[in-house]
Coordinates of N, CA and C in Angstrom, one line a residue:
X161 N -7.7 -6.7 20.7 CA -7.7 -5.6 19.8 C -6.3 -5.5 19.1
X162 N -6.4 -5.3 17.9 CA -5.2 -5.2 16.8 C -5.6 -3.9 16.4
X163 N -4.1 -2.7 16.6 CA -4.5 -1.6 16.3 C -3.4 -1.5 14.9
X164 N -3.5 -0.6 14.2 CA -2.9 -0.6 12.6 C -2.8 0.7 12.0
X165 N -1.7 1.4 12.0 CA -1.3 2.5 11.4 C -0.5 2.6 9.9
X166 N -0.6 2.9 9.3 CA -0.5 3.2 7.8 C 0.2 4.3 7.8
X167 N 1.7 4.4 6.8 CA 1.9 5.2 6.7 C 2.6 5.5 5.1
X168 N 3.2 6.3 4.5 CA 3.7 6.5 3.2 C 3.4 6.9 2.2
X169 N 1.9 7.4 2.2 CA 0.9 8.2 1.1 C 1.7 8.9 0.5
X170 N 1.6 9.7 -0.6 CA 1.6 10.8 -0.9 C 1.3 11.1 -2.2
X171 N 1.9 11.9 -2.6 CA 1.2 12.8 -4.5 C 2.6 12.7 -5.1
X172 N 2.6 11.8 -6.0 CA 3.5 11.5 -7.3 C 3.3 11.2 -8.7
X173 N 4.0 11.1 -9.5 CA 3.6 10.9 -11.1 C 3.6 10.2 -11.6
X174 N 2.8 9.8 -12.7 CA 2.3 8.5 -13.4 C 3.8 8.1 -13.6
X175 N 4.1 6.7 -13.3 CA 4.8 5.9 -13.4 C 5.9 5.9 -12.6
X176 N 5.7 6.4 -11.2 CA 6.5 6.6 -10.3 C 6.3 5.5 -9.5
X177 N 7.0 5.4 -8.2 CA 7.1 4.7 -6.9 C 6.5 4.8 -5.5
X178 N 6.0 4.1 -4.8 CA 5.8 4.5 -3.6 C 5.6 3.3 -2.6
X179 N 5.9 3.0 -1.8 CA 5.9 1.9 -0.5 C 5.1 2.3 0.7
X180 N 3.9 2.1 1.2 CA 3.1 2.5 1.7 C 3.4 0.9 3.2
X181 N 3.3 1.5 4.0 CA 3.5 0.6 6.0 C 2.5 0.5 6.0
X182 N 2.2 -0.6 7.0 CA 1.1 -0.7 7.8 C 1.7 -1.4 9.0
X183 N 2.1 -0.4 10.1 CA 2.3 -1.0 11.6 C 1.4 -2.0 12.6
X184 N 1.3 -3.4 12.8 CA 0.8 -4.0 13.8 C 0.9 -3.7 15.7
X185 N -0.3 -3.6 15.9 CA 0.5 -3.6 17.5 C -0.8 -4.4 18.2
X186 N -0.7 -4.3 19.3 CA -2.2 -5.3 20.1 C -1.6 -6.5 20.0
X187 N -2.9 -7.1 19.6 CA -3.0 -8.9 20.2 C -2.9 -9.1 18.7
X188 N -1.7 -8.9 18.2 CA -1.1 -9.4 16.8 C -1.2 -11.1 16.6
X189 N -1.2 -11.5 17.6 CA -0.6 -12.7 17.5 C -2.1 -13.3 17.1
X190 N -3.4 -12.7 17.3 CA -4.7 -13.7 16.7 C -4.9 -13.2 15.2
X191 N -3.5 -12.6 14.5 CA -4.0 -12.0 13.1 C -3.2 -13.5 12.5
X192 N -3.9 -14.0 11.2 CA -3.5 -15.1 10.3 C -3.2 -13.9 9.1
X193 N -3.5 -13.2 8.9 CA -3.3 -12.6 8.0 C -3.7 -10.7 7.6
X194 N -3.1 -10.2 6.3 CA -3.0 -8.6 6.2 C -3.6 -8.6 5.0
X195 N -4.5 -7.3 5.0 CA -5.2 -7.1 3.4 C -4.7 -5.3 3.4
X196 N -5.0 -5.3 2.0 CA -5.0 -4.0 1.6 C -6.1 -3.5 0.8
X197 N -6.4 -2.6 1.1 CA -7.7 -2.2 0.2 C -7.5 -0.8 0.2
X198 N -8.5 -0.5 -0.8 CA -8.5 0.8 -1.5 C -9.8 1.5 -1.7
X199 N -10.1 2.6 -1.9 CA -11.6 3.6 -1.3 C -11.0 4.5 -2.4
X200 N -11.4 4.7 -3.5 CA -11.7 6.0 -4.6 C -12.7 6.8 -4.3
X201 N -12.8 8.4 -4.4 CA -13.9 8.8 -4.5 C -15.2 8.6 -5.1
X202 N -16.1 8.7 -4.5 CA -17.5 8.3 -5.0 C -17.5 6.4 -6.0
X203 N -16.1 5.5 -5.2 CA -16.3 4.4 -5.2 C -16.6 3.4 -4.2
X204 N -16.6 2.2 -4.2 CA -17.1 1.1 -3.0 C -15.2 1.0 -2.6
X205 N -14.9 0.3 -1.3 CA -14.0 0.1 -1.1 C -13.3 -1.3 -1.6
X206 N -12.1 -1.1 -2.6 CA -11.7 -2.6 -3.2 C -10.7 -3.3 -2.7
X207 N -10.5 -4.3 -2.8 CA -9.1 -5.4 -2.7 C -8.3 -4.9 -3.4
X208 N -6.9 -5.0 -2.6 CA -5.8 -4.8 -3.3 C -4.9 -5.5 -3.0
X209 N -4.5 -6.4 -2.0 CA -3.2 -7.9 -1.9 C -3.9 -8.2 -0.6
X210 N -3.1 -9.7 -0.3 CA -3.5 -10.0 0.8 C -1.9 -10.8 1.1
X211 N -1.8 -11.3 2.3 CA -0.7 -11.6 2.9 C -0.4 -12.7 3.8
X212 N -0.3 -13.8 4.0 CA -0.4 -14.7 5.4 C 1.0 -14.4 6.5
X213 N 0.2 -14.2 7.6 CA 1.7 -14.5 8.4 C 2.3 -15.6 8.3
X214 N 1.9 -16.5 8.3 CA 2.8 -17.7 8.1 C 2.5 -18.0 7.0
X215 N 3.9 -18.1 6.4 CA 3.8 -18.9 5.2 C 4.5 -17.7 3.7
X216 N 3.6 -16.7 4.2 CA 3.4 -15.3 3.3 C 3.0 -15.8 2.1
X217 N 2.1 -16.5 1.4 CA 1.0 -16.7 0.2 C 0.5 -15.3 0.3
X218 N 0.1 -14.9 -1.1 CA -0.2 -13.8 -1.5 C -0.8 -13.9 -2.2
X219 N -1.8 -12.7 -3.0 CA -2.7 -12.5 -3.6 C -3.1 -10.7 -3.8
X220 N -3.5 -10.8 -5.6 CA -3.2 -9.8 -5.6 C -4.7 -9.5 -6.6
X221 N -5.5 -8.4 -6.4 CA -6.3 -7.6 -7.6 C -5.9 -7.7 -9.0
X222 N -6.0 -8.1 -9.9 CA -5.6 -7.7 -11.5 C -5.5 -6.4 -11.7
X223 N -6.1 -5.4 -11.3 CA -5.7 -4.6 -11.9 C -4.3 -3.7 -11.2
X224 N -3.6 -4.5 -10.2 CA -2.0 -4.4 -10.0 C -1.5 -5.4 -10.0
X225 N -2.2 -6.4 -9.9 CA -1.0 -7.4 -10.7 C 0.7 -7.5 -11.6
X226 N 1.6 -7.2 -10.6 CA 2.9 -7.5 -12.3 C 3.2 -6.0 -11.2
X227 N 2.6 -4.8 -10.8 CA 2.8 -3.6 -10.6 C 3.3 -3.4 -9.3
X228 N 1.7 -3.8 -8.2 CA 2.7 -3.9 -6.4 C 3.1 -5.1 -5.8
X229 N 3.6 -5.2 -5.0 CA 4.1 -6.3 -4.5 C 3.7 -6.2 -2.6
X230 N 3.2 -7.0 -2.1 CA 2.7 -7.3 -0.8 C 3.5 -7.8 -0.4
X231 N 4.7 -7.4 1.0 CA 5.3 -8.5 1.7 C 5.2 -7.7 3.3
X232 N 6.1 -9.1 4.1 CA 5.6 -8.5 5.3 C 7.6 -9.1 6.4
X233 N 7.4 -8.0 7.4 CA 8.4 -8.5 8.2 C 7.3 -8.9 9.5
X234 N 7.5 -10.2 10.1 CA 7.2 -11.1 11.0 C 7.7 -10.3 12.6
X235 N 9.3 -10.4 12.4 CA 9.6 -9.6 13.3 C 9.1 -8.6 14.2
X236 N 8.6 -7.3 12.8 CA 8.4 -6.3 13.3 C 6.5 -6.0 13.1
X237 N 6.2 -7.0 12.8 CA 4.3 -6.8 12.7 C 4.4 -5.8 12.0
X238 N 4.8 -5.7 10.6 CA 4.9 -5.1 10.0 C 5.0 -5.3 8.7
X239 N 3.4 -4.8 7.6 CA 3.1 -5.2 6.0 C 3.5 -4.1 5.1
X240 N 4.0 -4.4 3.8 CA 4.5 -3.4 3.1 C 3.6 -3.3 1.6
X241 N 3.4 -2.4 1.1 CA 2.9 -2.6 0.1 C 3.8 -1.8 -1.3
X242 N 4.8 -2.1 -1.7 CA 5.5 -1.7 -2.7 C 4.5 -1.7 -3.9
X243 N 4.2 0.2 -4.2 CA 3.8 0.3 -5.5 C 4.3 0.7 -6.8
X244 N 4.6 0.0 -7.4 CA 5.5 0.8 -9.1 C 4.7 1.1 -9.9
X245 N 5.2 1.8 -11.0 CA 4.4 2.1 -12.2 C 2.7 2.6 -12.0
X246 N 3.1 3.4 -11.0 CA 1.6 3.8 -10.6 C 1.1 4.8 -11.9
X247 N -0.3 4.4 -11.6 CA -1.2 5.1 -12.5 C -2.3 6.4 -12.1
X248 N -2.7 7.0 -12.5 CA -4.2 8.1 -11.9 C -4.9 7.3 -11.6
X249 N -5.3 6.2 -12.1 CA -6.4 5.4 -11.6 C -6.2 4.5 -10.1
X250 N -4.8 4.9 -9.8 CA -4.6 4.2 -8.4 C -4.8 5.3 -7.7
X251 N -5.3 6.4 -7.6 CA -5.6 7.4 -6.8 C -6.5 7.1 -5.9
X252 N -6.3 6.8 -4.2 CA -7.6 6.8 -3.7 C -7.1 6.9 -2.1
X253 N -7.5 6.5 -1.5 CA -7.4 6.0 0.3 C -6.8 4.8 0.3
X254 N -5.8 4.5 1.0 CA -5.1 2.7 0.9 C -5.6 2.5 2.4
X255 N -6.1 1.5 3.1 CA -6.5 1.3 4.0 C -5.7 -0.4 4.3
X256 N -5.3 -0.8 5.3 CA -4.6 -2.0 5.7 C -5.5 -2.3 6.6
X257 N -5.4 -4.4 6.2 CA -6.5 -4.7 7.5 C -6.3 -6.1 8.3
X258 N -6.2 -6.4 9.2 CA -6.0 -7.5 10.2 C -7.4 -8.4 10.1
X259 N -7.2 -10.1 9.5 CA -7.8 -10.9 9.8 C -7.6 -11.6 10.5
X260 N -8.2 -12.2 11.4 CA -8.7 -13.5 12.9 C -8.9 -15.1 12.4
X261 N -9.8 -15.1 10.9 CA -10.2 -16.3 10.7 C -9.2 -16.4 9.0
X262 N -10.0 -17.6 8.8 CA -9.4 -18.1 7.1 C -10.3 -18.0 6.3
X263 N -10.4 -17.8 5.1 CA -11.4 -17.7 4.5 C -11.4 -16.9 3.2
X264 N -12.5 -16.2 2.5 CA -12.0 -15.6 1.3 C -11.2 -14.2 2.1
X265 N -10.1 -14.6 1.2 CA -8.7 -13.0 2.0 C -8.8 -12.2 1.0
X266 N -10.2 -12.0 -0.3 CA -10.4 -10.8 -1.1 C -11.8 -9.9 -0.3
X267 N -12.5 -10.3 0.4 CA -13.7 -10.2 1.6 C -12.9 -9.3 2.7
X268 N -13.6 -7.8 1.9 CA -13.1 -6.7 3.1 C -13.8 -7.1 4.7
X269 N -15.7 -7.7 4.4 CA -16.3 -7.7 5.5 C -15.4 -8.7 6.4
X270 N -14.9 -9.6 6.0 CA -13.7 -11.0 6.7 C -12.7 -10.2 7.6
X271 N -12.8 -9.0 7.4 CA -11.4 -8.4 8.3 C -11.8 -7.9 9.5
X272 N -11.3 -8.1 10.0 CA -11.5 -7.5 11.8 C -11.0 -6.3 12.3
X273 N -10.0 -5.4 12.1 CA -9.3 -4.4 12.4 C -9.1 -3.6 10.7
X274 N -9.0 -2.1 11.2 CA -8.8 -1.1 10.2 C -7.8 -0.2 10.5
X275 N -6.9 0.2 9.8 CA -5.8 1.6 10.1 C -7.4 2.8 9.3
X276 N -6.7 3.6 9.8 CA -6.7 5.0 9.3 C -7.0 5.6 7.8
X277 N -5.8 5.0 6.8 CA -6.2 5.0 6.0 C -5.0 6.0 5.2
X278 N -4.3 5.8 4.5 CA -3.8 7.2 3.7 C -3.7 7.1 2.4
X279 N -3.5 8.5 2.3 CA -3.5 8.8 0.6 C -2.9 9.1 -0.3
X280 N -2.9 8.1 -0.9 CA -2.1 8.2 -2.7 C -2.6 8.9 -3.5
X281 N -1.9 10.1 -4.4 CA -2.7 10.5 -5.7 C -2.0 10.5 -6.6
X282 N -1.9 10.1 -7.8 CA -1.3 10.0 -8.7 C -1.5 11.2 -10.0
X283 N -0.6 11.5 -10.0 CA -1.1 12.8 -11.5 C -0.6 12.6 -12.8
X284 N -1.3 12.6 -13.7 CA -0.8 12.5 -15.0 C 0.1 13.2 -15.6

Protein backbone atom coordinates (compact mmCIF):
# COMPACT_ATOMS: atom_id res chain seq x y z
CA UNK A 1 0.00 0.00 0.00
CA UNK A 2 1.15 3.57 -1.01
CA UNK A 3 -0.68 6.01 1.03
CA UNK A 4 -0.66 9.88 -0.50
CA UNK A 5 -1.65 13.09 1.06
CA UNK A 6 -2.05 16.33 -0.77
CA UNK A 7 -1.72 19.33 0.41
CA UNK A 8 -1.64 23.39 -0.67
CA UNK A 9 -5.24 24.10 -2.21
CA UNK A 10 -6.67 27.13 -1.87
CA UNK A 11 -8.80 30.25 -3.42
CA UNK A 12 -6.53 32.80 -5.36
CA UNK A 13 -6.69 35.16 -8.40
CA UNK A 14 -6.42 34.84 -11.95
CA UNK A 15 -2.83 34.96 -12.50
CA UNK A 16 -1.56 34.12 -9.25
CA UNK A 17 0.59 31.22 -7.73
CA UNK A 18 0.19 28.13 -5.96
CA UNK A 19 2.36 24.86 -5.21
CA UNK A 20 0.25 22.08 -4.31
CA UNK A 21 2.38 18.50 -2.20
CA UNK A 22 1.68 15.34 -2.51
CA UNK A 23 3.36 13.24 0.54
CA UNK A 24 4.53 9.48 -0.25
CA UNK A 25 4.51 7.01 2.59
CA UNK A 26 3.99 2.95 2.44
CA UNK A 27 5.71 0.72 0.09
CA UNK A 28 7.00 3.78 -1.94
CA UNK A 29 9.58 1.95 -3.25
CA UNK A 30 7.11 -0.18 -5.89
CA UNK A 31 5.97 3.42 -7.15
CA UNK A 32 7.99 4.09 -10.84
CA UNK A 33 6.16 7.00 -10.99
CA UNK A 34 3.58 10.28 -9.80
CA UNK A 35 0.55 11.68 -11.77
CA UNK A 36 -1.58 14.59 -11.23
CA UNK A 37 -4.93 14.93 -12.19
CA UNK A 38 -7.81 17.07 -11.88
CA UNK A 39 -11.88 16.62 -11.28
CA UNK A 40 -13.99 19.92 -12.25
CA UNK A 41 -17.38 20.00 -11.38
CA UNK A 42 -19.82 18.09 -13.39
CA UNK A 43 -16.43 17.00 -15.35
CA UNK A 44 -14.58 13.56 -16.03
CA UNK A 45 -11.34 13.45 -14.12
CA UNK A 46 -8.22 14.79 -16.30
CA UNK A 47 -4.35 14.48 -16.65
CA UNK A 48 -2.37 17.11 -15.48
CA UNK A 49 1.78 16.04 -15.27
CA UNK A 50 3.27 13.05 -14.72
CA UNK A 51 6.80 12.35 -13.08
CA UNK A 52 9.36 9.31 -13.02
CA UNK A 53 11.21 8.56 -9.96
CA UNK A 54 14.04 7.76 -11.60
CA UNK A 55 15.22 9.76 -14.01
CA UNK A 56 12.31 12.57 -13.42
CA UNK A 57 10.91 12.67 -17.34
CA UNK A 58 7.90 14.59 -17.38
CA UNK A 59 4.92 15.27 -19.05
CA UNK A 60 2.51 17.58 -19.10
CA UNK A 61 -1.52 18.37 -20.36
CA UNK A 62 -1.48 21.33 -22.98
CA UNK A 63 -3.69 23.09 -21.53
CA UNK A 64 -0.76 23.90 -18.72
CA UNK A 65 1.90 23.51 -20.57
CA UNK A 66 4.66 26.66 -20.32
CA UNK A 67 2.29 27.31 -16.81
CA UNK A 68 2.90 24.32 -14.03
CA UNK A 69 5.82 22.62 -13.48
CA UNK A 70 5.97 18.86 -11.98
CA UNK A 71 8.99 17.97 -9.91
CA UNK A 72 9.77 15.70 -7.26
CA UNK A 73 12.26 15.25 -4.04
CA UNK A 74 13.46 11.50 -4.02
CA UNK A 75 14.61 11.91 -0.58
CA UNK A 76 11.58 12.85 0.87
CA UNK A 77 8.69 10.79 -1.33
CA UNK A 78 7.75 13.80 -2.10
CA UNK A 79 5.87 15.46 -5.64
CA UNK A 80 5.33 19.07 -6.26
CA UNK A 81 3.17 20.61 -8.54
CA UNK A 82 4.14 24.38 -8.97
CA UNK A 83 1.15 26.30 -10.46
CA UNK A 84 1.60 29.90 -12.15
CA UNK A 85 -0.52 32.08 -14.03
CA UNK A 86 -3.44 30.30 -12.90
CA UNK A 87 -6.66 30.62 -14.58
CA UNK A 88 -10.72 30.03 -13.51
CA UNK A 89 -10.57 27.29 -15.71
CA UNK A 90 -8.07 25.56 -13.43
CA UNK A 91 -10.59 25.45 -10.78
CA UNK A 92 -11.29 21.96 -9.72
CA UNK A 93 -10.04 19.02 -7.19
CA UNK A 94 -6.11 18.21 -7.81
CA UNK A 95 -5.83 14.63 -6.93
CA UNK A 96 -2.06 12.99 -6.93
CA UNK A 97 -1.45 9.37 -7.88
CA UNK A 98 1.17 6.45 -7.40
CA UNK A 99 1.94 4.11 -10.34
CA UNK A 100 3.46 0.28 -10.03
CA UNK A 101 3.81 -0.45 -13.76
CA UNK A 102 5.06 1.52 -17.13
CA UNK A 103 2.94 2.42 -19.56
CA UNK A 104 0.71 5.25 -20.79
CA UNK A 105 1.56 7.82 -17.55
CA UNK A 106 -1.57 10.12 -19.12
CA UNK A 107 -4.07 6.78 -18.05
CA UNK A 108 -5.61 7.76 -14.70
CA UNK A 109 -7.05 3.89 -14.72
CA UNK A 110 -2.87 2.89 -14.81
CA UNK A 111 -2.54 4.37 -11.34
CA UNK A 112 -2.74 2.39 -8.34
CA UNK A 113 -3.01 4.69 -5.20
CA UNK A 114 -5.12 8.04 -4.67
CA UNK A 115 -4.67 11.07 -2.12
CA UNK A 116 -7.65 12.78 -1.02
CA UNK A 117 -7.77 15.26 -3.17
CA UNK A 118 -7.65 19.23 -2.62
CA UNK A 119 -8.98 22.30 -3.90
CA UNK A 120 -7.92 25.01 -6.05
CA UNK A 121 -10.34 27.85 -7.12
CA UNK A 122 -9.38 30.35 -9.05
CA UNK A 123 -11.46 33.76 -9.37
CA UNK A 124 -11.51 36.15 -11.91
Amino acid sequence: QVQLVESGGGLVQAGDSLRLSCAASGRTFSSVAMGWFRQAPGKEREFVATIRWNGGRTDYADSVKGRFTISRDNAKNTVYLQMNSLKPEDTAVYYCASRSSYGNYRNLYEYNYWGQGTQVTVSS
